[in-house]
Amino acid sequence: MKARFLVPLLSLAAVPLFVFTGLQPEPDPIPADAPAAISSQEDPSAVITAEDMYNRIYFLASEALMGRDTPSQGLEAAAAYLASEHRRLGLEGGAEDGSFYQRWPYRLLGPDLAAVSLTLEGDAGHRSLEPGRDMAVRGALEGTLDAELVFVESTEGDPVEGSMEGQVAVFAFPMSEGWNQPTRQMAQRQAGWAAASGAVASLHILDDEVSGEDLEALTQQLASPGRVMGWDLPFPQIFVSGTAAADAAGASALPALEGRIAGEIPVEIHDDAHPPNVVAMIRGSDPDLRDEYVVLSAHMDHVGTGQPMNGDTIYNGADDNASGTAALVETARAISYMDEAPRRSVVFVHVSGEEKGLLGASWFVDNAPFPVEQMVANINADMIGSDTHTDTLVVIGKEYSTLGPLVDEINDSMPELGLVTSDDLWPEQRFFYRSDQYNFMRMEIPSLFFFTGVHECYHRPCDTVDFIDPDKAARIARLLTLSVLEIANADQRPEWDPAGLAEVRELTGAGR
Ligand SMILES: [Zn+2]
């Protein structure tokens, strides 16, 4: 970037002043390996080599990082490496307060069974409920519960009608076949209806065929802790034995238990994790455009360790997605060497939690360090390094916005890259909605997905650096760099195709 190359001596000279005033600032980042500044006449992407890509993937996919699960020490090591690299290249932290880290809550929690206490109050009197004997609970509740019970006739089909604000929705819950896929889905539907109608909890009355042993097992199963993104507790569901419900309601009232329920379902936090997204930025050079952002994303997490295959338990995730991660750092490196930064700001987001359901990207757009309306485009790189399809980059989402033709045009002008930018080869798989670009599209930011397809080592321990075609990955990183520069320097921001946007709105079910 401009200022750094023009005044390196000045920034060095400033260091002793800070020492004298007793402050201990972090030293200015000064790139150790920067070539002479790349002029706007040159191709900045030419600095990206197969060796550069290989070296980055080699580390990110190493056994030491243990498959970069979210959350894990391996993920933290990947994040520290990425933040360190961006810092060394002279980028700014792009998260809040100039930090390179945006951390998001991902707590492991469940109901604190030992502290759960609930009492039913029906026509026949009070009945206290004991976990394991009379009830199983899932989710948790802030504060105390004291709510009217309202029986909901339907177990299938119609959603709850009208508001149940502050009430507890009561459902009959036939479970003669046990806790299986259909009953799990029924529980989910009933809780979904209850939550959507404003109820504070759902209460599911089990039929009498559920034995004491089954209820005990169900209690342990439902209370087992799970990871939750954010600060909201999972919706509380209370499964009550038919006997206990009958005691409170009077046998004849079943399943129409009416009355009240009071008590507590406190939460137990088993692990208070806050995994990182790493966010780095190259500030735009045009005062009129620098508050617009071209956002590149690639998930740095993978699935951690798992089922051994040939004795190997570490799922290295070299293609998925050390490859896209490395491409982002190389793009940052190439642009950082330019003698003038692009007009718009360029943001590099290394998200976590992709493998858990695109969580880090979801958190990023919902808690963005700058206005979402100012993000003009997203290109997401996920799995661009496998040694299959040597010369093909599948650019998914081309027909949705002006970004598609732009990337095609750049690729056509760069025959030395030897790449074919293919349309989506697998539209039936809906990959456009299955990686991190989804969350940018949800915010109606024009997006593209750089991808080279799934393969035999997809989510298997053999997705190692040996499986990578570093030359292909480097050529894709170069195309990414040139695409970003074009978007960042264009007079106009990218635009959706109206039909593409309509489809995205329908399928994401949300907007800004
Ligand atoms: Zn994956």
Coordinates of C-alpha atoms and ligand atoms in Angstrom, one line a residue:
M1 CA 0.0 0.0 0.0
K2 CA 1.0 3.4 -0.8
A3 CA 2.0 5.1 2.5
R4 CA 4.1 2.2 3.6
F5 CA 6.4 2.3 0.7
L6 CA 6.8 6.0 0.7
V7 CA 7.6 6.6 4.4
P8 CA 9.3 3.5 5.8
L9 CA 12.0 5.5 7.5
L10 CA 9.6 7.8 9.2
S11 CA 7.7 5.0 10.8
L12 CA 11.0 3.5 12.0
A13 CA 12.1 6.8 13.4
A14 CA 8.9 7.2 15.4
V15 CA 9.5 4.1 17.5
P16 CA 11.9 5.6 20.0
L17 CA 9.5 8.4 20.8
F18 CA 7.0 5.9 22.0
V19 CA 9.6 4.3 24.2
F20 CA 10.4 7.6 25.8
T21 CA 6.8 8.3 26.7
G22 CA 6.6 4.9 28.3
L23 CA 4.0 3.6 25.8
Q24 CA 4.5 0.1 24.4
P25 CA 2.8 0.2 21.1
E26 CA 2.9 -2.7 18.8
P27 CA 5.6 -2.1 16.1
D28 CA 4.4 -1.0 12.7
P29 CA 4.0 -4.0 10.5
I30 CA 6.8 -3.9 7.9
P31 CA 6.7 -6.6 5.3
A32 CA 10.0 -8.5 5.4
D33 CA 9.6 -10.0 1.9
A34 CA 8.0 -7.2 -0.1
P35 CA 9.4 -6.8 -3.6
A36 CA 9.7 -3.4 -5.1
A37 CA 6.2 -1.9 -5.2
I38 CA 4.2 -3.3 -8.1
S39 CA 3.1 -0.5 -10.4
S40 CA -0.4 -0.3 -11.8
Q41 CA 1.0 -1.3 -15.2
E42 CA 2.1 -4.7 -13.9
D43 CA 0.1 -7.8 -13.1
P44 CA 0.2 -8.0 -9.3
S45 CA -1.0 -11.6 -9.3
A46 CA 2.2 -12.7 -10.9
V47 CA 3.8 -12.9 -7.4
I48 CA 1.5 -15.9 -6.6
T49 CA 3.3 -19.1 -7.2
A50 CA 2.5 -22.8 -6.8
E51 CA 5.2 -22.9 -4.1
D52 CA 3.5 -20.1 -2.1
M53 CA 0.2 -21.9 -2.1
Y54 CA 1.8 -25.2 -1.3
N55 CA 3.6 -23.8 1.7
R56 CA 0.5 -22.3 3.2
I57 CA -1.6 -25.3 2.7
Y58 CA 1.2 -27.5 4.0
F59 CA 1.0 -25.7 7.4
L60 CA -2.8 -25.3 7.6
A61 CA -3.4 -28.9 6.7
S62 CA -0.7 -30.2 8.9
E63 CA -1.3 -32.9 11.6
A64 CA -0.4 -30.3 14.2
L65 CA -3.6 -28.4 13.6
M66 CA -5.7 -31.6 14.2
G67 CA -8.2 -30.9 11.5
R68 CA -9.1 -27.4 12.7
D69 CA -12.4 -28.2 14.3
T70 CA -14.6 -25.4 15.7
P71 CA -13.7 -24.7 18.5
S72 CA -10.3 -26.2 19.0
Q73 CA -6.6 -25.4 19.6
G74 CA -5.9 -26.3 16.0
L75 CA -8.4 -23.7 14.8
E76 CA -6.8 -21.1 17.1
A77 CA -3.4 -21.9 15.7
A78 CA -4.7 -21.5 12.2
A79 CA -6.3 -18.1 13.2
A80 CA -3.1 -16.9 14.8
Y81 CA -1.1 -17.8 11.7
L82 CA -3.5 -16.0 9.4
A83 CA -3.7 -12.9 11.6
S84 CA 0.1 -12.9 11.8
E85 CA 0.5 -13.2 8.1
H86 CA -1.9 -10.4 7.3
R87 CA -0.3 -8.2 9.9
R88 CA 3.2 -8.9 8.4
L89 CA 1.8 -7.9 5.0
G90 CA 0.7 -4.6 6.4
L91 CA -3.0 -5.1 6.4
E92 CA -5.2 -3.6 9.1
G93 CA -7.3 -5.6 11.4
G94 CA -10.8 -5.5 9.9
A95 CA -12.9 -6.5 13.0
E96 CA -14.1 -4.1 15.6
D97 CA -11.5 -1.7 17.0
G98 CA -9.0 -2.7 14.4
S99 CA -8.6 -6.2 15.7
F100 CA -7.9 -9.1 13.5
Y101 CA -10.2 -11.3 15.5
Q102 CA -14.0 -11.3 15.6
R103 CA -15.0 -13.9 18.1
W104 CA -18.4 -15.4 18.3
P105 CA -20.1 -17.2 21.1
Y106 CA -20.4 -21.0 20.6
R107 CA -21.3 -22.3 24.0
L108 CA -21.7 -26.0 24.9
L109 CA -24.8 -26.1 27.1
G110 CA -27.8 -28.1 28.2
P111 CA -30.3 -28.0 31.0
D112 CA -28.8 -28.3 34.5
L113 CA -30.8 -31.5 35.4
A114 CA -29.8 -31.3 39.1
A115 CA -31.4 -27.9 39.3
V116 CA -34.5 -28.4 37.2
S117 CA -37.7 -28.1 39.2
L118 CA -41.1 -28.0 37.7
T119 CA -44.6 -28.3 39.1
L120 CA -47.9 -28.9 37.2
E121 CA -51.0 -27.4 38.6
G122 CA -54.2 -28.9 37.0
D123 CA -57.8 -29.5 38.0
A124 CA -56.8 -32.4 40.2
G125 CA -54.1 -30.5 42.0
H126 CA -50.3 -30.0 42.2
R127 CA -47.8 -32.5 40.8
S128 CA -44.1 -31.9 41.1
L129 CA -42.1 -33.4 38.2
E130 CA -38.8 -35.1 38.7
P131 CA -36.3 -35.4 35.8
G132 CA -35.9 -39.1 34.8
R133 CA -39.0 -40.3 36.7
D134 CA -41.7 -37.9 35.4
M135 CA -40.1 -35.9 32.7
A136 CA -37.3 -35.2 30.3
V137 CA -36.3 -31.7 29.3
R138 CA -34.4 -30.2 26.5
G139 CA -33.2 -26.6 26.1
A140 CA -33.2 -24.2 29.0
L141 CA -34.9 -21.1 30.3
E142 CA -33.7 -17.8 31.7
G143 CA -35.3 -17.0 35.1
T144 CA -38.4 -18.7 36.4
L145 CA -41.4 -20.1 34.6
D146 CA -45.0 -19.5 35.7
A147 CA -47.3 -19.9 32.8
E148 CA -50.7 -21.0 31.7
L149 CA -50.9 -24.4 29.9
V150 CA -52.8 -24.3 26.7
F151 CA -53.6 -27.5 24.9
V152 CA -53.0 -27.6 21.2
E153 CA -55.2 -30.1 19.4
S154 CA -53.0 -30.8 16.4
T155 CA -49.9 -32.9 16.4
E156 CA -49.4 -32.9 12.7
G157 CA -50.2 -30.4 9.9
D158 CA -51.6 -27.1 11.0
P159 CA -49.4 -24.5 12.6
V160 CA -50.5 -23.0 15.9
E161 CA -53.0 -20.2 15.3
G162 CA -53.1 -17.0 17.2
S163 CA -50.6 -15.7 19.8
M164 CA -49.5 -17.9 22.7
E165 CA -47.4 -15.1 24.2
G166 CA -46.2 -16.0 27.6
Q167 CA -48.0 -19.4 27.6
V168 CA -46.8 -23.0 27.4
A169 CA -48.2 -25.0 24.5
V170 CA -49.3 -28.5 25.4
F171 CA -49.2 -31.3 22.8
A172 CA -50.1 -35.0 22.9
F173 CA -46.9 -36.9 22.0
P174 CA -47.5 -40.5 20.9
M175 CA -44.1 -42.3 21.2
S176 CA -45.0 -45.9 21.0
E177 CA -42.1 -46.5 18.5
G178 CA -39.6 -44.9 20.8
W179 CA -37.4 -41.8 20.3
N180 CA -36.7 -42.3 16.6
Q181 CA -36.5 -40.1 13.5
P182 CA -40.3 -39.5 13.1
T183 CA -40.8 -38.7 16.8
R184 CA -37.8 -36.4 16.8
Q185 CA -39.2 -34.5 13.9
M186 CA -42.6 -34.4 15.5
A187 CA -41.0 -32.9 18.7
Q188 CA -39.2 -30.4 16.5
R189 CA -42.4 -29.4 14.6
Q190 CA -44.4 -29.0 17.9
A191 CA -41.6 -26.9 19.5
G192 CA -41.3 -24.9 16.2
W193 CA -45.0 -24.1 16.2
A194 CA -44.9 -23.1 19.9
A195 CA -41.9 -20.9 19.5
A196 CA -43.4 -19.2 16.4
S197 CA -46.6 -18.4 18.2
G198 CA -44.8 -16.8 21.1
A199 CA -45.0 -19.6 23.7
V200 CA -42.3 -19.6 26.3
A201 CA -42.0 -23.4 26.2
S202 CA -43.6 -26.5 24.8
L203 CA -44.9 -29.4 26.9
H204 CA -45.3 -32.8 25.3
I205 CA -47.4 -35.4 27.1
L206 CA -46.0 -38.9 26.5
D207 CA -48.4 -41.8 26.1
D208 CA -48.5 -44.5 28.7
E209 CA -46.6 -47.0 26.6
V210 CA -43.4 -45.1 27.5
S211 CA -41.7 -47.1 30.2
G212 CA -39.8 -45.7 33.2
E213 CA -36.6 -47.0 31.7
D214 CA -37.3 -45.3 28.3
L215 CA -38.1 -42.0 30.1
E216 CA -34.9 -42.3 32.1
A217 CA -32.9 -42.9 28.9
L218 CA -34.7 -40.1 27.1
T219 CA -33.9 -37.7 30.0
Q220 CA -30.2 -38.3 29.7
Q221 CA -30.3 -38.1 25.9
L222 CA -32.2 -34.8 25.7
A223 CA -30.1 -33.2 28.4
S224 CA -26.8 -34.0 26.8
P225 CA -25.1 -30.7 26.0
G226 CA -24.9 -29.3 22.5
R227 CA -23.2 -26.3 20.9
V228 CA -25.2 -23.2 20.3
M229 CA -24.2 -20.1 18.4
G230 CA -25.0 -16.8 20.1
W231 CA -26.6 -15.9 23.4
D232 CA -30.1 -17.3 23.1
L233 CA -30.9 -20.5 24.9
P234 CA -32.4 -23.3 22.9
F235 CA -36.2 -23.3 23.2
P236 CA -37.3 -25.3 26.3
Q237 CA -39.2 -28.5 25.7
I238 CA -40.7 -30.5 28.5
F239 CA -41.7 -34.1 28.0
V240 CA -44.0 -35.3 30.7
S241 CA -45.1 -38.9 31.5
G242 CA -48.8 -39.6 30.9
T243 CA -49.1 -40.6 34.6
A244 CA -47.7 -37.4 36.0
A245 CA -49.9 -35.4 33.6
A246 CA -53.0 -37.4 34.7
D247 CA -52.2 -36.8 38.3
A248 CA -52.4 -33.1 37.8
A249 CA -55.2 -33.0 35.3
G250 CA -57.4 -35.9 36.5
A251 CA -57.3 -38.9 34.3
S252 CA -60.4 -37.9 32.3
A253 CA -58.8 -34.6 31.2
L254 CA -56.1 -36.3 29.2
P255 CA -54.6 -35.3 26.9
A256 CA -56.3 -31.9 27.4
L257 CA -54.2 -30.9 30.4
E258 CA -55.0 -27.3 31.4
G259 CA -53.8 -25.3 34.3
R260 CA -50.3 -23.9 35.0
I261 CA -46.7 -24.9 35.1
A262 CA -44.2 -23.3 37.4
G263 CA -40.5 -23.7 38.2
E264 CA -37.1 -23.5 36.6
I265 CA -35.1 -25.1 33.8
P266 CA -31.7 -23.5 34.4
V267 CA -28.9 -23.8 31.9
E268 CA -25.6 -25.5 32.6
I269 CA -22.7 -24.1 30.5
H270 CA -20.2 -26.9 29.9
D271 CA -17.8 -24.9 27.7
D272 CA -17.9 -21.2 27.1
A273 CA -16.1 -21.2 23.7
H274 CA -15.6 -18.1 21.5
P275 CA -14.0 -19.3 18.2
P276 CA -12.5 -16.7 16.0
N277 CA -13.2 -15.3 12.5
V278 CA -10.0 -13.6 11.3
V279 CA -10.8 -10.3 9.5
A280 CA -8.1 -8.3 7.7
M281 CA -8.4 -5.2 5.4
I282 CA -6.6 -3.2 2.8
R283 CA -8.0 0.3 3.0
G284 CA -9.2 1.7 -0.3
S285 CA -7.3 4.5 -1.9
D286 CA -10.3 6.5 -3.3
P287 CA -11.8 8.8 -0.6
D288 CA -15.2 8.5 -2.3
L289 CA -15.2 4.7 -2.5
R290 CA -13.0 3.5 0.4
D291 CA -16.1 3.0 2.6
E292 CA -17.3 0.4 0.2
Y293 CA -16.0 -3.1 0.7
V294 CA -15.2 -6.0 -1.5
V295 CA -15.3 -9.0 0.8
L296 CA -13.4 -12.2 0.2
S297 CA -14.3 -15.2 2.3
A298 CA -12.9 -18.7 2.9
H299 CA -13.6 -20.9 5.8
M300 CA -10.4 -21.9 7.8
D301 CA -12.1 -24.5 9.9
H302 CA -12.6 -28.2 9.0
V303 CA -14.1 -31.2 10.8
G304 CA -11.3 -32.0 13.2
T305 CA -10.7 -35.7 14.0
G306 CA -13.0 -38.6 13.4
Q307 CA -13.5 -42.2 12.4
P308 CA -10.1 -43.6 11.6
M309 CA -9.4 -44.6 8.0
N310 CA -6.3 -46.7 7.5
G311 CA -5.4 -45.8 11.1
D312 CA -5.6 -42.0 10.4
T313 CA -8.0 -40.0 12.6
I314 CA -7.0 -36.5 11.5
Y315 CA -9.2 -35.0 8.8
N316 CA -6.6 -32.5 7.5
G317 CA -8.9 -30.5 5.2
A318 CA -6.2 -29.5 2.7
D319 CA -8.6 -28.9 -0.1
D320 CA -11.5 -28.2 2.3
N321 CA -10.5 -25.5 2.9
A322 CA -6.8 -24.8 3.5
S323 CA -6.8 -24.2 -0.3
G324 CA -9.3 -21.3 -0.3
T325 CA -7.7 -19.9 2.9
A326 CA -4.3 -19.8 1.3
A327 CA -5.8 -18.1 -1.8
L328 CA -7.1 -15.3 0.4
V329 CA -3.7 -14.7 2.0
E330 CA -1.9 -14.8 -1.3
T331 CA -4.5 -12.3 -2.7
A332 CA -3.8 -10.1 0.2
R333 CA -0.1 -10.4 -0.3
A334 CA -0.3 -9.6 -4.0
I335 CA -2.5 -6.5 -3.4
S336 CA -0.4 -5.3 -0.5
Y337 CA 2.7 -5.1 -2.8
M338 CA 0.9 -2.7 -5.2
D339 CA 2.1 0.9 -5.1
E340 CA -1.5 2.1 -4.9
A341 CA -4.2 0.3 -3.1
P342 CA -7.4 -0.4 -5.0
R343 CA -10.1 2.3 -4.9
R344 CA -12.5 0.3 -2.7
S345 CA -11.5 -1.4 0.5
V346 CA -10.8 -5.1 0.3
V347 CA -11.7 -7.3 3.2
F348 CA -10.4 -10.8 3.9
V349 CA -12.6 -12.9 6.1
H350 CA -11.4 -16.3 7.3
V351 CA -14.5 -17.6 8.9
S352 CA -14.8 -20.5 11.3
G353 CA -17.7 -22.9 12.0
E354 CA -18.5 -23.5 8.3
E355 CA -18.6 -27.2 8.8
K356 CA -21.0 -26.7 11.7
G357 CA -23.5 -24.9 9.4
L358 CA -22.0 -21.8 8.0
L359 CA -21.9 -20.3 11.5
G360 CA -18.9 -18.0 11.4
A361 CA -20.1 -16.3 8.2
S362 CA -23.6 -16.0 9.6
W363 CA -22.2 -14.2 12.7
F364 CA -20.0 -12.0 10.5
V365 CA -22.8 -10.6 8.4
D366 CA -25.1 -10.2 11.4
N367 CA -22.4 -8.5 13.4
A368 CA -20.5 -6.9 10.7
P369 CA -17.8 -4.4 11.7
F370 CA -19.0 -2.0 8.9
P371 CA -22.5 -1.5 7.3
V372 CA -23.7 -4.5 5.3
E373 CA -25.1 -2.1 2.6
Q374 CA -21.5 -1.0 2.0
M375 CA -20.3 -4.5 1.1
V376 CA -20.5 -4.4 -2.7
A377 CA -19.6 -8.0 -3.4
N378 CA -18.5 -11.3 -1.9
I379 CA -16.3 -14.0 -3.5
N380 CA -16.1 -17.1 -1.5
A381 CA -13.3 -19.7 -2.2
D382 CA -14.0 -23.1 -0.8
M383 CA -12.2 -26.2 -2.1
I384 CA -10.1 -24.9 -5.0
G385 CA -7.0 -27.2 -4.7
S386 CA -7.9 -30.8 -5.5
D387 CA -5.8 -32.5 -8.1
T388 CA -8.9 -33.4 -10.1
H389 CA -10.2 -31.1 -12.9
T390 CA -6.7 -29.6 -13.5
D391 CA -7.7 -26.6 -15.5
T392 CA -11.3 -26.0 -14.5
L393 CA -12.6 -23.5 -12.0
V394 CA -16.3 -23.8 -11.4
V395 CA -17.7 -20.3 -10.8
I396 CA -21.0 -20.9 -9.2
G397 CA -23.5 -18.1 -9.2
K398 CA -22.3 -16.5 -12.5
E399 CA -25.8 -15.8 -13.9
Y400 CA -27.0 -14.1 -10.7
S401 CA -25.1 -10.9 -11.0
T402 CA -22.7 -8.8 -13.1
L403 CA -19.9 -10.6 -11.2
G404 CA -20.1 -13.6 -13.4
P405 CA -19.4 -11.9 -16.7
L406 CA -16.7 -9.9 -15.0
V407 CA -14.8 -13.0 -13.9
D408 CA -15.2 -14.6 -17.3
E409 CA -13.9 -11.5 -19.1
I410 CA -10.8 -11.3 -16.8
N411 CA -10.1 -15.0 -17.4
D412 CA -10.5 -14.6 -21.1
S413 CA -7.9 -11.8 -21.0
M414 CA -5.5 -14.0 -19.1
P415 CA -4.9 -17.1 -21.3
E416 CA -1.6 -17.6 -19.5
L417 CA -3.6 -18.8 -16.5
G418 CA -4.8 -21.7 -18.5
L419 CA -8.1 -21.8 -16.7
V420 CA -11.6 -22.5 -17.9
T421 CA -14.2 -20.7 -15.8
S422 CA -17.1 -23.1 -16.0
D423 CA -20.7 -22.5 -15.2
D424 CA -22.2 -24.5 -12.3
L425 CA -21.7 -28.1 -13.3
W426 CA -24.0 -29.4 -10.6
P427 CA -27.0 -27.1 -10.3
E428 CA -29.1 -29.9 -8.8
Q429 CA -26.7 -29.9 -5.8
R430 CA -27.5 -26.2 -5.1
F431 CA -23.8 -25.6 -4.1
F432 CA -24.5 -21.9 -4.4
Y433 CA -26.5 -22.1 -1.1
R434 CA -24.1 -24.5 0.6
S435 CA -21.0 -22.5 1.5
D436 CA -20.3 -19.2 3.1
Q437 CA -21.5 -17.0 0.3
Y438 CA -25.0 -18.0 1.4
N439 CA -24.9 -15.6 4.3
F440 CA -23.7 -12.8 2.1
M441 CA -26.5 -13.5 -0.4
R442 CA -28.9 -13.6 2.5
M443 CA -27.9 -9.9 2.9
E444 CA -28.4 -9.4 -0.8
I445 CA -24.7 -8.9 -1.5
P446 CA -23.9 -10.1 -5.0
S447 CA -21.8 -13.2 -4.6
L448 CA -19.7 -15.8 -6.4
F449 CA -18.5 -19.2 -5.3
F450 CA -15.1 -20.4 -6.5
F451 CA -15.1 -24.2 -6.3
T452 CA -13.5 -27.1 -8.0
G453 CA -15.9 -29.9 -6.9
V454 CA -16.1 -32.7 -4.4
H455 CA -13.9 -35.8 -4.8
E456 CA -13.0 -39.1 -3.2
C457 CA -11.1 -37.4 -0.3
Y458 CA -14.0 -35.1 0.5
H459 CA -14.4 -35.1 4.4
R460 CA -11.9 -37.9 4.7
P461 CA -8.5 -38.2 6.3
C462 CA -6.9 -38.4 2.8
D463 CA -7.6 -34.7 2.1
T464 CA -4.0 -33.9 2.8
V465 CA -1.5 -31.6 1.1
D466 CA -0.4 -34.5 -1.0
F467 CA -3.8 -34.4 -2.6
I468 CA -3.4 -30.8 -3.7
D469 CA -2.5 -29.5 -7.1
P470 CA -0.7 -26.3 -6.0
D471 CA -0.2 -25.1 -9.5
K472 CA -3.9 -25.1 -10.2
A473 CA -4.6 -23.5 -6.8
A474 CA -2.1 -20.7 -7.6
R475 CA -3.7 -20.0 -10.9
I476 CA -7.1 -19.8 -9.2
A477 CA -5.7 -17.5 -6.6
R478 CA -4.3 -15.3 -9.3
L479 CA -7.7 -15.1 -11.0
L480 CA -9.2 -14.3 -7.6
T481 CA -6.7 -11.4 -7.2
L482 CA -7.4 -10.0 -10.6
S483 CA -11.2 -10.3 -10.1
V484 CA -11.1 -8.5 -6.7
L485 CA -9.0 -5.7 -8.2
E486 CA -11.5 -5.2 -11.0
I487 CA -14.4 -5.1 -8.7
A488 CA -12.6 -2.8 -6.2
N489 CA -11.6 -0.4 -9.0
A490 CA -14.7 -0.3 -11.1
D491 CA -16.8 3.0 -11.2
Q492 CA -20.0 1.1 -10.5
R493 CA -20.6 -1.5 -7.9
P494 CA -21.8 -5.0 -9.1
E495 CA -25.5 -5.5 -9.6
W496 CA -27.8 -8.4 -9.3
D497 CA -29.7 -9.9 -12.2
P498 CA -33.3 -9.3 -11.1
A499 CA -34.3 -12.9 -11.6
G500 CA -31.2 -14.0 -9.7
L501 CA -32.0 -11.7 -6.8
A502 CA -35.7 -12.9 -6.8
E503 CA -34.5 -16.5 -6.5
V504 CA -32.0 -15.7 -3.8
R505 CA -34.7 -13.9 -1.8
E506 CA -37.0 -16.8 -2.1
L507 CA -34.4 -19.4 -1.1
T508 CA -32.8 -17.4 1.7
G509 CA -36.1 -16.3 3.0
A510 CA -34.6 -13.1 4.4
G511 CA -33.1 -9.8 3.4
R512 CA -31.5 -6.9 5.1
Ligands
ZN1 ZN -16.3 -29.3 4.2

